[in-house]
Short mmCIF file of C-alpha atoms and ligand atoms in Angstrom, two decimals:
data_model
loop_
_atom_site.label_atom_id
_atom_site.label_comp_id
_atom_site.label_asym_id
_atom_site.label_seq_id
_atom_site.Cartn_x
_atom_site.Cartn_y
_atom_site.Cartn_z
CA UNK A 1 0.00 0.00 0.00
CA UNK A 2 1.27 3.42 -0.82
CA UNK A 3 -0.29 6.34 0.98
CA UNK A 4 0.43 8.40 -2.15
CA UNK A 5 -2.12 6.40 -4.13
CA UNK A 6 -5.84 6.96 -3.84
CA UNK A 7 -7.59 4.15 -1.97
CA UNK A 8 -8.55 1.24 -4.26
CA UNK A 9 -11.84 1.93 -6.01
CA UNK A 10 -11.63 5.70 -5.53
CA UNK A 11 -10.63 8.29 -8.09
CA UNK A 12 -9.53 11.88 -8.24
CA UNK A 13 -11.69 14.05 -10.40
CA UNK A 14 -9.23 16.35 -12.14
CA UNK A 15 -10.73 19.36 -13.93
CA UNK A 16 -11.44 17.72 -17.32
CA UNK A 17 -13.13 14.71 -15.70
CA UNK A 18 -14.88 16.97 -13.23
CA UNK A 19 -16.35 18.96 -16.12
CA UNK A 20 -17.92 15.79 -17.49
CA UNK A 21 -19.34 14.99 -14.08
CA UNK A 22 -20.65 18.46 -13.62
CA UNK A 23 -22.18 18.44 -17.08
CA UNK A 24 -24.10 15.30 -16.10
CA UNK A 25 -25.26 16.57 -12.71
CA UNK A 26 -26.04 20.10 -13.89
CA UNK A 27 -28.00 18.89 -16.92
CA UNK A 28 -29.89 16.48 -14.70
CA UNK A 29 -30.64 19.10 -12.06
CA UNK A 30 -31.88 21.59 -14.65
CA UNK A 31 -34.15 19.00 -16.30
CA UNK A 32 -35.40 17.71 -12.94
CA UNK A 33 -36.34 21.25 -11.95
CA UNK A 34 -38.46 21.49 -15.09
CA UNK A 35 -40.45 18.59 -13.65
CA UNK A 36 -40.65 20.27 -10.25
CA UNK A 37 -38.02 18.09 -8.52
CA UNK A 38 -35.94 20.29 -6.23
CA UNK A 39 -32.32 19.78 -5.26
CA UNK A 40 -31.79 18.62 -1.70
CA UNK A 41 -28.96 16.87 0.12
CA UNK A 42 -28.68 14.49 3.03
CA UNK A 43 -25.50 13.79 5.03
CA UNK A 44 -23.13 11.24 3.50
CA UNK A 45 -23.37 9.12 6.64
CA UNK A 46 -26.33 7.92 8.64
CA UNK A 47 -26.97 5.62 11.55
CA UNK A 48 -26.37 2.10 10.24
CA UNK A 49 -29.96 1.14 11.01
CA UNK A 50 -31.21 3.51 8.29
CA UNK A 51 -29.71 1.26 5.64
CA UNK A 52 -29.86 -2.05 7.46
CA UNK A 53 -33.59 -1.88 8.12
CA UNK A 54 -34.51 -0.60 4.69
CA UNK A 55 -32.21 -2.44 2.34
CA UNK A 56 -32.90 -5.71 4.11
CA UNK A 57 -30.40 -7.98 5.82
CA UNK A 58 -30.35 -10.30 2.84
CA UNK A 59 -29.10 -7.89 0.21
CA UNK A 60 -25.56 -7.73 -1.16
CA UNK A 61 -25.31 -4.12 -0.11
CA UNK A 62 -26.00 -4.83 3.54
CA UNK A 63 -24.17 -8.14 3.81
CA UNK A 64 -21.01 -7.21 1.90
CA UNK A 65 -20.80 -3.67 0.65
CA UNK A 66 -21.34 -1.20 3.48
CA UNK A 67 -18.64 0.94 5.03
CA UNK A 68 -19.63 0.87 8.67
CA UNK A 69 -17.85 2.53 11.58
CA UNK A 70 -18.23 2.52 15.29
CA UNK A 71 -18.27 6.04 16.70
CA UNK A 72 -16.57 7.00 19.95
CA UNK A 73 -20.00 7.29 21.51
CA UNK A 74 -20.57 3.66 20.60
CA UNK A 75 -23.02 4.44 17.81
CA UNK A 76 -22.70 2.61 14.52
CA UNK A 77 -22.73 4.78 11.41
CA UNK A 78 -22.49 3.88 7.72
CA UNK A 79 -21.37 5.79 4.66
CA UNK A 80 -24.44 5.89 2.48
CA UNK A 81 -24.43 3.13 -0.18
CA UNK A 82 -27.46 4.75 -1.85
CA UNK A 83 -29.65 7.74 -1.11
CA UNK A 84 -33.27 6.62 -1.08
CA UNK A 85 -33.21 5.45 2.53
CA UNK A 86 -31.57 8.73 3.60
CA UNK A 87 -34.17 10.80 1.76
CA UNK A 88 -36.95 8.80 3.46
CA UNK A 89 -35.25 9.36 6.79
CA UNK A 90 -35.09 13.11 6.03
CA UNK A 91 -38.77 13.10 5.03
CA UNK A 92 -39.60 11.72 8.47
CA UNK A 93 -37.03 13.71 10.50
CA UNK A 94 -38.31 16.96 9.04
CA UNK A 95 -41.98 16.12 9.50
CA UNK A 96 -42.89 16.68 5.86
CA UNK A 97 -45.99 14.44 5.83
CA UNK A 98 -48.29 17.45 5.53
CA UNK A 99 -46.54 18.65 2.38
CA UNK A 100 -47.22 15.78 0.03
CA UNK A 101 -46.69 15.33 -2.81
CA UNK A 102 -42.96 16.01 -2.48
CA UNK A 103 -40.46 15.94 -5.32
CA UNK A 104 -36.73 15.74 -4.61
CA UNK A 105 -33.61 15.64 -6.75
CA UNK A 106 -30.18 14.78 -5.31
CA UNK A 107 -26.59 14.37 -6.51
CA UNK A 108 -23.59 13.18 -4.55
CA UNK A 109 -21.11 10.46 -3.61
CA UNK A 110 -22.12 6.94 -2.51
CA UNK A 111 -19.90 4.24 -1.03
CA UNK A 112 -19.96 0.51 -1.63
CA UNK A 113 -17.24 -2.00 -0.87
CA UNK A 114 -17.37 -4.02 -4.07
CA UNK A 115 -14.84 -5.24 -6.60
CA UNK A 116 -13.61 -2.25 -8.59
CA UNK A 117 -13.79 -2.52 -12.38
CA UNK A 118 -14.64 -0.23 -15.25
CA UNK A 119 -17.80 1.61 -14.25
CA UNK A 120 -17.74 0.14 -10.73
CA UNK A 121 -16.04 2.04 -7.95
CA UNK A 122 -16.06 2.09 -4.18
CA UNK A 123 -16.77 5.78 -4.07
CA UNK A 124 -19.02 6.70 -6.96
CA UNK A 125 -21.64 9.34 -7.59
CA UNK A 126 -25.34 9.17 -8.17
CA UNK A 127 -28.02 11.54 -9.27
CA UNK A 128 -31.57 10.61 -8.42
CA UNK A 129 -35.16 11.66 -7.90
CA UNK A 130 -37.74 10.64 -5.30
CA UNK A 131 -41.45 11.34 -5.50
CA UNK A 132 -43.45 10.93 -2.27
CA UNK A 133 -47.19 10.78 -1.81
CA UNK A 134 -48.29 9.79 -5.31
CA UNK A 135 -49.74 6.27 -5.33
CA UNK A 136 -51.03 6.62 -8.91
CA UNK A 137 -49.26 5.18 -11.96
CA UNK A 138 -48.90 8.76 -13.24
CA UNK A 139 -46.10 9.17 -10.69
CA UNK A 140 -44.14 6.26 -12.15
CA UNK A 141 -44.65 7.68 -15.62
CA UNK A 142 -43.45 11.13 -14.60
CA UNK A 143 -40.19 10.01 -13.02
CA UNK A 144 -39.42 7.75 -15.99
CA UNK A 145 -40.15 10.63 -18.38
CA UNK A 146 -37.85 12.85 -16.35
CA UNK A 147 -35.06 10.24 -16.44
CA UNK A 148 -35.54 9.71 -20.16
CA UNK A 149 -35.36 13.45 -20.82
CA UNK A 150 -32.16 13.81 -18.82
CA UNK A 151 -30.58 11.01 -20.85
CA UNK A 152 -31.83 12.62 -24.06
CA UNK A 153 -30.38 16.01 -23.13
CA UNK A 154 -27.07 14.34 -22.40
CA UNK A 155 -27.15 13.07 -25.98
CA UNK A 156 -27.56 9.42 -24.97
CA UNK A 157 -31.11 8.76 -26.16
CA UNK A 158 -30.21 6.52 -29.08
CA UNK A 159 -27.74 4.44 -27.04
CA UNK A 160 -30.01 3.43 -24.18
CA UNK A 161 -32.99 1.14 -23.74
CA UNK A 162 -35.71 1.40 -21.15
CA UNK A 163 -36.38 -2.00 -19.62
CA UNK A 164 -39.60 -2.34 -17.69
CA UNK A 165 -41.16 -4.84 -15.35
CA UNK A 166 -43.69 -5.03 -12.55
CA UNK A 167 -43.24 -6.54 -9.11
CA UNK A 168 -46.95 -6.35 -8.41
CA UNK A 169 -48.51 -5.73 -5.03
CA UNK A 170 -47.70 -7.68 -1.84
CA UNK A 171 -50.35 -10.27 -2.62
CA UNK A 172 -49.02 -10.95 -6.13
CA UNK A 173 -45.53 -10.97 -4.78
CA UNK A 174 -46.30 -13.55 -2.15
CA UNK A 175 -47.81 -15.89 -4.71
CA UNK A 176 -44.91 -15.36 -7.11
CA UNK A 177 -42.36 -15.84 -4.38
CA UNK A 178 -43.89 -19.17 -3.46
CA UNK A 179 -43.85 -20.22 -7.11
CA UNK A 180 -40.17 -19.29 -7.36
CA UNK A 181 -39.18 -21.13 -4.20
CA UNK A 182 -40.98 -24.16 -5.57
CA UNK A 183 -39.35 -23.92 -9.02
CA UNK A 184 -35.83 -23.18 -7.84
CA UNK A 185 -36.20 -25.84 -5.17
CA UNK A 186 -36.55 -28.37 -7.98
CA UNK A 187 -33.33 -27.11 -9.60
CA UNK A 188 -31.19 -26.73 -6.48
CA UNK A 189 -28.26 -28.71 -7.82
CA UNK A 190 -27.92 -26.41 -10.86
CA UNK A 191 -27.87 -23.19 -8.84
CA UNK A 192 -24.76 -21.39 -7.65
CA UNK A 193 -23.92 -21.41 -3.95
CA UNK A 194 -24.91 -17.73 -3.75
CA UNK A 195 -28.31 -18.41 -5.25
CA UNK A 196 -28.97 -21.46 -3.08
CA UNK A 197 -28.41 -19.15 -0.15
CA UNK A 198 -30.82 -16.59 -1.60
CA UNK A 199 -33.55 -19.17 -2.09
CA UNK A 200 -35.20 -18.85 1.29
CA UNK A 201 -34.36 -15.25 2.07
CA UNK A 202 -34.70 -13.52 -1.26
CA UNK A 203 -35.63 -15.80 -4.17
CA UNK A 204 -36.45 -12.86 -6.49
CA UNK A 205 -32.82 -11.88 -6.39
CA UNK A 206 -31.88 -15.13 -8.14
CA UNK A 207 -33.64 -13.78 -11.22
CA UNK A 208 -30.92 -11.20 -11.81
CA UNK A 209 -27.98 -13.43 -10.97
CA UNK A 210 -25.11 -13.02 -13.41
CA UNK A 211 -23.90 -16.61 -12.94
CA UNK A 212 -24.11 -18.56 -16.23
CA UNK A 213 -25.51 -21.70 -14.57
CA UNK A 214 -28.13 -19.69 -12.70
CA UNK A 215 -29.17 -17.95 -15.90
CA UNK A 216 -30.02 -21.26 -17.55
CA UNK A 217 -32.26 -22.19 -14.65
CA UNK A 218 -33.73 -18.69 -14.56
CA UNK A 219 -34.68 -18.93 -18.25
CA UNK A 220 -37.30 -21.52 -17.36
CA UNK A 221 -38.58 -19.81 -14.19
CA UNK A 222 -42.21 -18.77 -13.85
CA UNK A 223 -43.10 -15.21 -14.90
CA UNK A 224 -44.42 -12.61 -12.52
CA UNK A 225 -47.08 -11.71 -15.09
CA UNK A 226 -48.88 -14.98 -14.35
CA UNK A 227 -49.17 -14.18 -10.64
CA UNK A 228 -50.37 -10.58 -10.77
CA UNK A 229 -53.61 -9.72 -9.04
CA UNK A 230 -56.10 -7.88 -11.30
CA UNK A 231 -55.36 -4.61 -9.45
CA UNK A 232 -51.60 -5.01 -9.97
CA UNK A 233 -52.13 -5.89 -13.62
CA UNK A 234 -54.25 -2.75 -14.06
CA UNK A 235 -51.57 -0.62 -12.44
CA UNK A 236 -48.93 -1.96 -14.80
CA UNK A 237 -51.20 -1.46 -17.80
CA UNK A 238 -51.70 2.18 -16.76
CA UNK A 239 -47.93 2.76 -16.49
CA UNK A 240 -47.38 1.28 -19.93
CA UNK A 241 -50.21 3.32 -21.42
CA UNK A 242 -48.83 6.48 -19.79
CA UNK A 243 -45.40 5.88 -21.30
CA UNK A 244 -46.91 5.20 -24.71
CA UNK A 245 -48.94 8.39 -24.45
CA UNK A 246 -45.67 10.31 -23.97
CA UNK A 247 -43.96 8.46 -26.82
CA UNK A 248 -41.49 6.73 -24.49
CA UNK A 249 -40.47 3.35 -25.87
CA UNK A 250 -39.73 0.42 -23.55
CA UNK A 251 -38.89 -3.23 -23.57
CA UNK A 252 -40.56 -5.59 -21.15
CA UNK A 253 -38.03 -7.56 -19.14
CA UNK A 254 -39.72 -10.08 -16.84
CA UNK A 255 -36.33 -10.90 -15.27
CA UNK A 256 -35.77 -7.36 -14.06
CA UNK A 257 -36.15 -7.26 -10.29
CA UNK A 258 -35.25 -5.06 -7.47
CA UNK A 259 -34.92 -7.70 -4.81
CA UNK A 260 -36.04 -5.64 -1.86
CA UNK A 261 -39.28 -6.31 -0.07
CA UNK A 262 -40.43 -2.72 -0.04
CA UNK A 263 -40.46 -2.48 -3.81
CA UNK A 264 -43.75 -2.96 -5.57
CA UNK A 265 -45.30 -2.40 -8.98
CA UNK A 266 -42.94 -0.68 -11.38
CA UNK A 267 -39.28 -1.67 -11.70
CA UNK A 268 -37.20 -0.25 -14.53
CA UNK A 269 -33.67 0.25 -15.78
CA UNK A 270 -32.11 2.28 -18.53
CA UNK A 271 -29.38 0.11 -19.99
CA UNK A 272 -26.75 0.44 -22.68
CA UNK A 273 -24.50 -1.85 -24.68
CA UNK A 274 -21.77 0.77 -24.73
CA UNK A 275 -20.30 0.20 -21.27
CA UNK A 276 -19.42 -3.49 -21.31
CA UNK A 277 -20.53 -5.48 -18.27
CA UNK A 278 -21.64 -2.40 -16.29
CA UNK A 279 -24.53 -1.68 -18.63
CA UNK A 280 -27.11 -0.21 -16.27
CA UNK A 281 -26.97 3.57 -16.14
CA UNK A 282 -30.19 4.26 -14.27
CA UNK A 283 -32.46 2.11 -12.15
CA UNK A 284 -35.56 2.70 -10.16
CA UNK A 285 -39.01 1.73 -9.12
CA UNK A 286 -41.86 2.09 -6.72
CA UNK A 287 -41.31 1.65 -2.98
CA UNK A 288 -44.69 2.22 -1.33
CA UNK A 289 -43.73 0.25 1.81
CA UNK A 290 -40.32 1.77 2.53
CA UNK A 291 -41.28 4.68 4.76
CA UNK A 292 -43.49 2.37 6.80
CA UNK A 293 -40.65 -0.14 7.12
CA UNK A 294 -38.60 2.66 8.63
CA UNK A 295 -41.29 3.37 11.21
CA UNK A 296 -42.97 6.28 9.44
CA UNK A 297 -46.52 6.79 8.17
CA UNK A 298 -47.62 4.83 5.11
CA UNK A 299 -46.34 6.96 2.22
CA UNK A 300 -46.24 6.06 -1.45
CA UNK A 301 -42.85 6.54 -3.06
CA UNK A 302 -41.27 6.11 -6.46
CA UNK A 303 -37.84 7.13 -7.72
CA UNK A 304 -34.66 6.28 -9.57
CA UNK A 305 -30.90 6.66 -9.23
CA UNK A 306 -28.30 6.90 -11.97
CA UNK A 307 -24.52 6.47 -11.92
CA UNK A 308 -22.74 9.69 -12.80
CA UNK A 309 -19.46 7.97 -13.73
CA UNK A 310 -21.24 5.67 -16.18
CA UNK A 311 -23.13 8.56 -17.76
CA UNK A 312 -19.98 10.70 -17.93
CA UNK A 313 -18.18 7.87 -19.75
CA UNK A 314 -20.90 7.85 -22.39
CA UNK A 315 -20.75 11.55 -23.28
CA UNK A 316 -19.65 11.99 -26.88
CA UNK A 317 -18.53 15.61 -26.67
CA UNK A 318 -16.21 17.17 -24.11
CA UNK A 319 -18.06 19.86 -22.15
CA UNK A 320 -16.29 23.13 -22.91
CA UNK A 321 -13.62 24.38 -20.53
CA UNK A 322 -13.72 27.98 -19.34
CA UNK A 323 -11.60 30.24 -21.57
CA UNK A 324 -10.11 33.02 -19.47
CA UNK A 325 -8.26 36.01 -20.87
CA UNK A 326 -4.52 35.69 -20.22
CA UNK A 327 -2.91 38.63 -18.53
CA UNK A 328 0.76 38.79 -19.53
CA UNK A 329 2.89 41.41 -17.81
CA UNK A 330 6.28 42.24 -19.37
CA UNK A 331 8.89 43.56 -16.95
CA UNK A 332 8.96 44.11 -13.19
CA UNK A 333 6.76 47.22 -13.08
CA UNK A 334 4.00 45.50 -15.06
CA UNK A 335 4.43 42.38 -12.98
CA UNK A 336 3.77 44.44 -9.87
CA UNK A 337 0.72 46.12 -11.43
CA UNK A 338 -0.79 42.91 -12.84
CA UNK A 339 -2.66 41.56 -9.78
CA UNK A 340 -4.61 44.78 -9.35
CA UNK A 341 -5.54 44.96 -13.03
CA UNK A 342 -6.57 41.29 -12.99
CA UNK A 343 -8.67 41.92 -9.91
CA UNK A 344 -10.46 44.88 -11.54
CA UNK A 345 -11.32 42.79 -14.62
CA UNK A 346 -12.58 39.91 -12.47
CA UNK A 347 -14.66 42.35 -10.45
CA UNK A 348 -16.15 43.43 -13.78
CA UNK A 349 -17.17 39.80 -14.37
CA UNK A 350 -14.41 38.64 -16.72
CA UNK A 351 -12.35 35.46 -16.33
CA UNK A 352 -8.65 36.34 -16.18
CA UNK A 353 -5.73 33.97 -15.77
CA UNK A 354 -2.49 35.28 -14.36
CA UNK A 355 0.43 32.94 -15.02
CA UNK A 356 2.67 34.51 -12.37
CA UNK A 357 6.13 33.72 -13.66
CA UNK A 358 8.20 32.82 -16.69
CA UNK A 359 9.22 34.51 -19.90
CA UNK A 360 6.66 36.06 -22.21
CA UNK A 361 6.93 33.15 -24.65
CA UNK A 362 6.15 30.66 -21.89
CA UNK A 363 3.20 32.69 -20.73
CA UNK A 364 1.85 32.97 -24.26
CA UNK A 365 2.09 29.20 -24.54
CA UNK A 366 0.05 28.84 -21.35
CA UNK A 367 -2.49 31.29 -22.80
CA UNK A 368 -2.81 29.06 -25.88
CA UNK A 369 -3.17 25.96 -23.77
CA UNK A 370 -5.96 27.54 -21.75
CA UNK A 371 -7.70 28.46 -25.00
CA UNK A 372 -7.59 32.14 -24.06
CA UNK A 373 -9.49 34.16 -26.67
CA UNK A 374 -7.03 37.01 -26.19
CA UNK A 375 -3.92 37.95 -24.25
CA UNK A 376 -3.69 41.23 -22.40
CA UNK A 377 -0.11 42.42 -22.66
CA UNK A 378 1.21 45.15 -20.43
CA UNK A 379 4.80 46.41 -20.57
CA UNK A 380 6.46 49.66 -19.55
CA UNK A 381 5.07 51.46 -22.61
CA UNK A 382 1.51 50.45 -21.89
CA UNK A 383 1.85 51.28 -18.20
CA UNK A 384 3.12 54.77 -18.97
CA UNK A 385 0.22 55.36 -21.35
CA UNK A 386 -2.43 53.83 -19.06
CA UNK A 387 -3.21 51.25 -21.73
CA UNK A 388 -2.95 47.54 -22.51
CA UNK A 389 -2.24 45.69 -25.73
CA UNK A 390 -4.99 43.21 -26.49
CA UNK A 391 -3.82 40.41 -28.75
CA UNK A 392 -6.43 38.26 -30.41
CA UNK A 393 -4.90 34.80 -30.18
CA UNK A 394 -6.82 33.41 -33.13
CA UNK A 395 -5.97 36.09 -35.69
CA UNK A 396 -2.80 37.45 -34.07
CA UNK A 397 -4.13 41.01 -34.41
CA UNK A 398 -3.11 43.49 -31.74
CA UNK A 399 -4.79 46.65 -30.52
CA UNK A 400 -3.97 49.22 -27.83
CA UNK A 401 -6.90 49.83 -25.47
CA UNK A 402 -7.16 52.36 -22.61
CA UNK A 403 -7.27 50.56 -19.24
CA UNK A 404 -10.46 52.43 -18.37
CA UNK A 405 -12.15 50.88 -21.41
CA UNK A 406 -10.49 47.46 -21.18
CA UNK A 407 -13.29 45.52 -19.49
CA UNK A 408 -15.89 46.80 -21.95
CA UNK A 409 -13.57 46.09 -24.89
CA UNK A 410 -12.90 42.50 -23.79
CA UNK A 411 -16.55 41.88 -23.18
CA UNK A 412 -17.42 43.08 -26.67
CA UNK A 413 -14.97 40.73 -28.39
CA UNK A 414 -16.66 38.07 -30.51
CA UNK A 415 -16.79 34.73 -28.69
CA UNK A 416 -13.89 32.46 -29.60
CA UNK A 417 -14.56 29.77 -32.22
P1 LIG B 1 -25.21 -2.95 -10.64
O1 LIG B 1 -26.13 -4.02 -11.12
O2 LIG B 1 -24.40 -2.34 -11.75
O3 LIG B 1 -24.38 -3.35 -9.44
P2 LIG B 1 -27.04 -1.75 -8.80
O4 LIG B 1 -28.29 -2.50 -9.00
O5 LIG B 1 -26.18 -2.08 -7.64
O6 LIG B 1 -26.16 -1.76 -10.14
P3 LIG B 1 -28.37 0.66 -8.02
O7 LIG B 1 -28.18 0.37 -6.59
O8 LIG B 1 -29.71 0.55 -8.64
O9 LIG B 1 -27.33 -0.20 -8.85
O10 LIG B 1 -27.74 2.11 -8.36
C1 LIG B 1 -28.18 2.88 -9.47
C2 LIG B 1 -27.05 3.18 -10.42
O11 LIG B 1 -25.87 3.61 -9.74
C3 LIG B 1 -26.57 1.99 -11.22
O12 LIG B 1 -27.42 1.78 -12.30
C4 LIG B 1 -25.21 2.44 -11.66
O13 LIG B 1 -25.28 3.30 -12.79
C5 LIG B 1 -24.73 3.20 -10.48
N1 LIG B 1 -23.85 2.39 -9.63
C6 LIG B 1 -24.21 1.47 -8.70
N2 LIG B 1 -23.13 0.95 -8.09
C7 LIG B 1 -22.05 1.56 -8.65
C8 LIG B 1 -20.63 1.48 -8.44
N3 LIG B 1 -20.11 0.67 -7.53
N4 LIG B 1 -19.82 2.26 -9.20
C9 LIG B 1 -20.33 3.12 -10.12
N5 LIG B 1 -21.65 3.24 -10.36
C10 LIG B 1 -22.51 2.47 -9.63
MG1 LIG B 2 -24.57 -3.39 -7.33
#
């Protein structure tokens, strides 16, 4: 281990990478606001119970992936592996039951101790939305439409597929669960050790096992569709009709599950073939029983979360970098005067980079590298005259401008190509 390396599964976000991230989160936030989902944030750690109770003791996240610490006071806290449970906790802590329906958008880091690979990190970032207090299928349709629009505005629309399934209501789920236990019980010897373990605790989870042997068994498993109550079937039909009404295409995937008990009705994922094995960029569904599970009042909920790293990897165009003007002083007197001039231009709202040291040629090179639209040269001559030389770095043309008029002049320059 070298303490000069980032911890396995974590990454620095240097400016170019950070711009991609920010483009994803900013685009998402702006689109979410158009749907009325407002940015909020919860702490990055919570009492362990918040996740343990909600995610269920039988899930991979709780059994293997949580970063849990004992505090000096003896309390157990956990770095959030996902944000839905935290948002539900915040909904209860802040007594927001009277304000339904509530629409939240969030963005931030999550932590899971899993095997790092492309598109899978131990600290990663998610954006997500949660809608509370809307039990109608229109809520499911709205959050999917919002997710779809975010992906479209990121330029990803033609490289993603919406996969859709239903997990029914508790009654349907109970019947389906029993059918699965029965079916998988007959194929025990062909299941992986992991899946055999899941059989009693969480048989639905076997459906999305990635093990090749499991997948063969899963191919013959009963379908949820055959166990839906009429009410659950109606709900699913309404979600599908709502999506069709909005022109949102989807593919039914009866194997798509979110294995947690508090999920019901809609489950969906936006997937891509452009990211190798880590092909899910966004996943979500309805969780009408979650708040109750946490000890709160019965509150309908539906939402999704998306991986920022995976979305950032899919961007085709680099988000543009800022292009500051380069202030290049020539000689000691100009050098001394430069910080004040830079400050005045920044106060006037302009971006100005001051390279601090080095010969003029080196500073001009830095100006080019930053993509500066123009360099502001000041030498003894200019200082004496109360002027600056503005050099257009695209055309090479130079012009003397009075310092008093400099900010207005720079602002009026045509934007760089
Ligand atoms: P996967 O099947 O890829 O493990 P998941 O079901 O664990 O995903 P969710 O908990 O639904 O994922 O999280 C929503 C999204 O967050 C995922 O679709 C993915 O884009 C992203 N995500 C989840 N875990 C990671 C991770 N370890 N590194 C990077 N992104 C992740
Ligand atoms: Mg996972």
